Tab-separated table of C-alpha atoms in Angstrom:
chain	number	residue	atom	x	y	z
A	10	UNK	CA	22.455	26.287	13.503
A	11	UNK	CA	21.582	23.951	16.253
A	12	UNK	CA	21.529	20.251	15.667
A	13	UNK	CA	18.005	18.663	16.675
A	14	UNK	CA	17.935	15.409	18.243
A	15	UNK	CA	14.743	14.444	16.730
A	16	UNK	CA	15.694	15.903	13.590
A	17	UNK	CA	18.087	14.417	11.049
A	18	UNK	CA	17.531	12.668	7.627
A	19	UNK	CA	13.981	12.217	6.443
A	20	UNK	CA	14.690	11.622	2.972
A	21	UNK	CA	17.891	10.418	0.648
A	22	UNK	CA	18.352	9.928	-3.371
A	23	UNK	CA	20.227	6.953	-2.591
A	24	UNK	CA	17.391	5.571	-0.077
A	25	UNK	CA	13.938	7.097	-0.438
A	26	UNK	CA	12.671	7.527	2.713
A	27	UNK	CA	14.311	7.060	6.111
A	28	UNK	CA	13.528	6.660	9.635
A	29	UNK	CA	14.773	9.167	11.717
A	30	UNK	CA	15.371	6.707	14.735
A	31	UNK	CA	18.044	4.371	13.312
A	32	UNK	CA	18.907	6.418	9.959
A	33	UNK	CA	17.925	3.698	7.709
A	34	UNK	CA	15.532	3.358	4.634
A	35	UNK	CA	12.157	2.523	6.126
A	36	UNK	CA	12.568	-0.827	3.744
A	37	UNK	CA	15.176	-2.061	5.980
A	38	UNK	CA	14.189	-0.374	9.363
A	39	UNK	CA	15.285	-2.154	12.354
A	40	UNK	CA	13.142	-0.264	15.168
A	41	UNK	CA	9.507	-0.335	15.863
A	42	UNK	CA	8.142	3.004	13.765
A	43	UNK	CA	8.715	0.971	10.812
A	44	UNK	CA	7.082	-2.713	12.519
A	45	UNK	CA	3.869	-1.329	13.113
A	46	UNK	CA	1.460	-2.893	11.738
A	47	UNK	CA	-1.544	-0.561	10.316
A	48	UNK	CA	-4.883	-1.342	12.160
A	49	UNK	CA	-7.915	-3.086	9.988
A	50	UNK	CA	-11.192	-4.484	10.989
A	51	UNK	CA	-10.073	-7.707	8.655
A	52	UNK	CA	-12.254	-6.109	5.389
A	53	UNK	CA	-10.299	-5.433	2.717
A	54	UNK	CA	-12.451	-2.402	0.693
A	55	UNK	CA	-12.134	-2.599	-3.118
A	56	UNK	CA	-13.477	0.802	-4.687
A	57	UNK	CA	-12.765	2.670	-8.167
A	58	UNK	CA	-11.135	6.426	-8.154
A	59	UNK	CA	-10.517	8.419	-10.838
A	60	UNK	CA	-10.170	11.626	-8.991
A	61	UNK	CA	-6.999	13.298	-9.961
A	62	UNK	CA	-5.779	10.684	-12.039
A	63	UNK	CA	-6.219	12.575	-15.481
A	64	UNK	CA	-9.815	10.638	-15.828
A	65	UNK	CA	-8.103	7.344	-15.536
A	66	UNK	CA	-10.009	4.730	-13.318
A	67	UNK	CA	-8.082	3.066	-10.412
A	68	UNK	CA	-8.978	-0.047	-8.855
A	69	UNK	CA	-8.177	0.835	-4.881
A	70	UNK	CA	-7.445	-1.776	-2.091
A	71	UNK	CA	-8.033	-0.417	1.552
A	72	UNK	CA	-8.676	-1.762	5.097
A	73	UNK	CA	-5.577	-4.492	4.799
A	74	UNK	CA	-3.592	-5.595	8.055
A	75	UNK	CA	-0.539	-6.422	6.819
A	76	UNK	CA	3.044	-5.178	6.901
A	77	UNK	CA	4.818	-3.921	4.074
A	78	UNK	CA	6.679	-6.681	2.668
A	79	UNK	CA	2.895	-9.267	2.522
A	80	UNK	CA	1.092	-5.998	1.250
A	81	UNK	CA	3.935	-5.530	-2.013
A	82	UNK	CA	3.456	-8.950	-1.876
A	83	UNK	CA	-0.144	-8.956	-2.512
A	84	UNK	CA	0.138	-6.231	-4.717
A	85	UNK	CA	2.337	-7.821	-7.020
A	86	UNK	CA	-0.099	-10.922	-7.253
A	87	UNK	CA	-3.336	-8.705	-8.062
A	88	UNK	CA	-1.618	-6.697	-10.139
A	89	UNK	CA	-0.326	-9.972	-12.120
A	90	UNK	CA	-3.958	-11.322	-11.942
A	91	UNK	CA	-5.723	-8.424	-13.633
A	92	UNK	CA	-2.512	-7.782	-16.251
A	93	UNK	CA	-2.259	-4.469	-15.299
A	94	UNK	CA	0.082	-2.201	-13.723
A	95	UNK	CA	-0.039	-0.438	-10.203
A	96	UNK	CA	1.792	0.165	-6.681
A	97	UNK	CA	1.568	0.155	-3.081
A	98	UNK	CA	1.518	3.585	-1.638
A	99	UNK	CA	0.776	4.091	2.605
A	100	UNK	CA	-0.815	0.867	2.608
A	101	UNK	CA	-3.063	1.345	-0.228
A	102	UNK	CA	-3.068	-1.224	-3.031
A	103	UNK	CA	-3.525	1.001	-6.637
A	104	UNK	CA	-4.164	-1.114	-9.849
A	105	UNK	CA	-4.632	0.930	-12.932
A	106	UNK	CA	-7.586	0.299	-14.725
A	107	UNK	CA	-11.416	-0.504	-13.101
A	108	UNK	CA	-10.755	-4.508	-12.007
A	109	UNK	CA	-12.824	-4.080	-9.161
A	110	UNK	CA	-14.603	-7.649	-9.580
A	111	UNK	CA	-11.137	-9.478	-10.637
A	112	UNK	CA	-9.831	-8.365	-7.609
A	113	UNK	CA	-12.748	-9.236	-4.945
A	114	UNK	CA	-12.868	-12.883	-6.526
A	115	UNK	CA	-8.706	-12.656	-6.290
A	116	UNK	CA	-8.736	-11.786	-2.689
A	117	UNK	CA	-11.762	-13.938	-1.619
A	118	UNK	CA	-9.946	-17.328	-3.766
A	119	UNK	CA	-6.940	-16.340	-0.772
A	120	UNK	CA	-9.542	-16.177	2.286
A	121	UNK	CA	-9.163	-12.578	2.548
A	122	UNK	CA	-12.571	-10.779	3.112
A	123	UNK	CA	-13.096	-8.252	0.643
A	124	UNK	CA	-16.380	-5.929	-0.246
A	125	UNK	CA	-17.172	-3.111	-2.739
A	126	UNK	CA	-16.954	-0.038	-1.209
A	127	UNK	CA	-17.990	3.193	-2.796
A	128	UNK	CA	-20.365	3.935	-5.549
């Protein structure tokens, strides 16, 4: 078997996910894959799915520019303001439940721009 070097870890138990440039969990990567921040026009887009959720509504948070520790950060605040549950997945915010007005007047009260996006 020959040894890759771009390959390596991609994924531990102990870890979750790792970066395959310094071997670390991405939550405590060093190098720049993990500091980039994602691109956003500065509109944070607040829409409802329920597609393959069972028929349960989710309250969705797109469009933010901000690395991963602000967006948990944020997440954990919404998700305390509506008194629901949730997560932060590929910089997506996902509360459970249709809060889609609780979280526009949430995000505007902290000067973030937010609209309704969707149907």
């Amino acid at each position: 078997m020959k040894s890759s070097s771009t390959g390596g870890l991609v994924y531990s138990t102990d870890g979750g996910r790792m970066c395959p440039e310094c071997r670390k969990p991405l939550a405590q990567c060093l190098c720049k894959q993990a500091q980039t921040i994602p691109a956003g026009d500065g509109v944070a887009r607040v829409s409802r799915e329920t597609k393959g959720r069972g028929g349960k509504s989710v309250t969705v948070i797109k469009g933010l520019a901000l690395d991963g520790a602000a967006l948990n950060a944020l997440g954990k605040q919404l998700r305390n303001a509506c008194g629901s549950g949730g997560t932060v997945k590929d910089g997506v915010i996902e509360i459970q439940g249709d809060h889609c007005e609780r979280v526009m007047e949430s995000l505007q009260k902290q000067g973030i721009r937010a609209k309704r996006a969707g149907g």
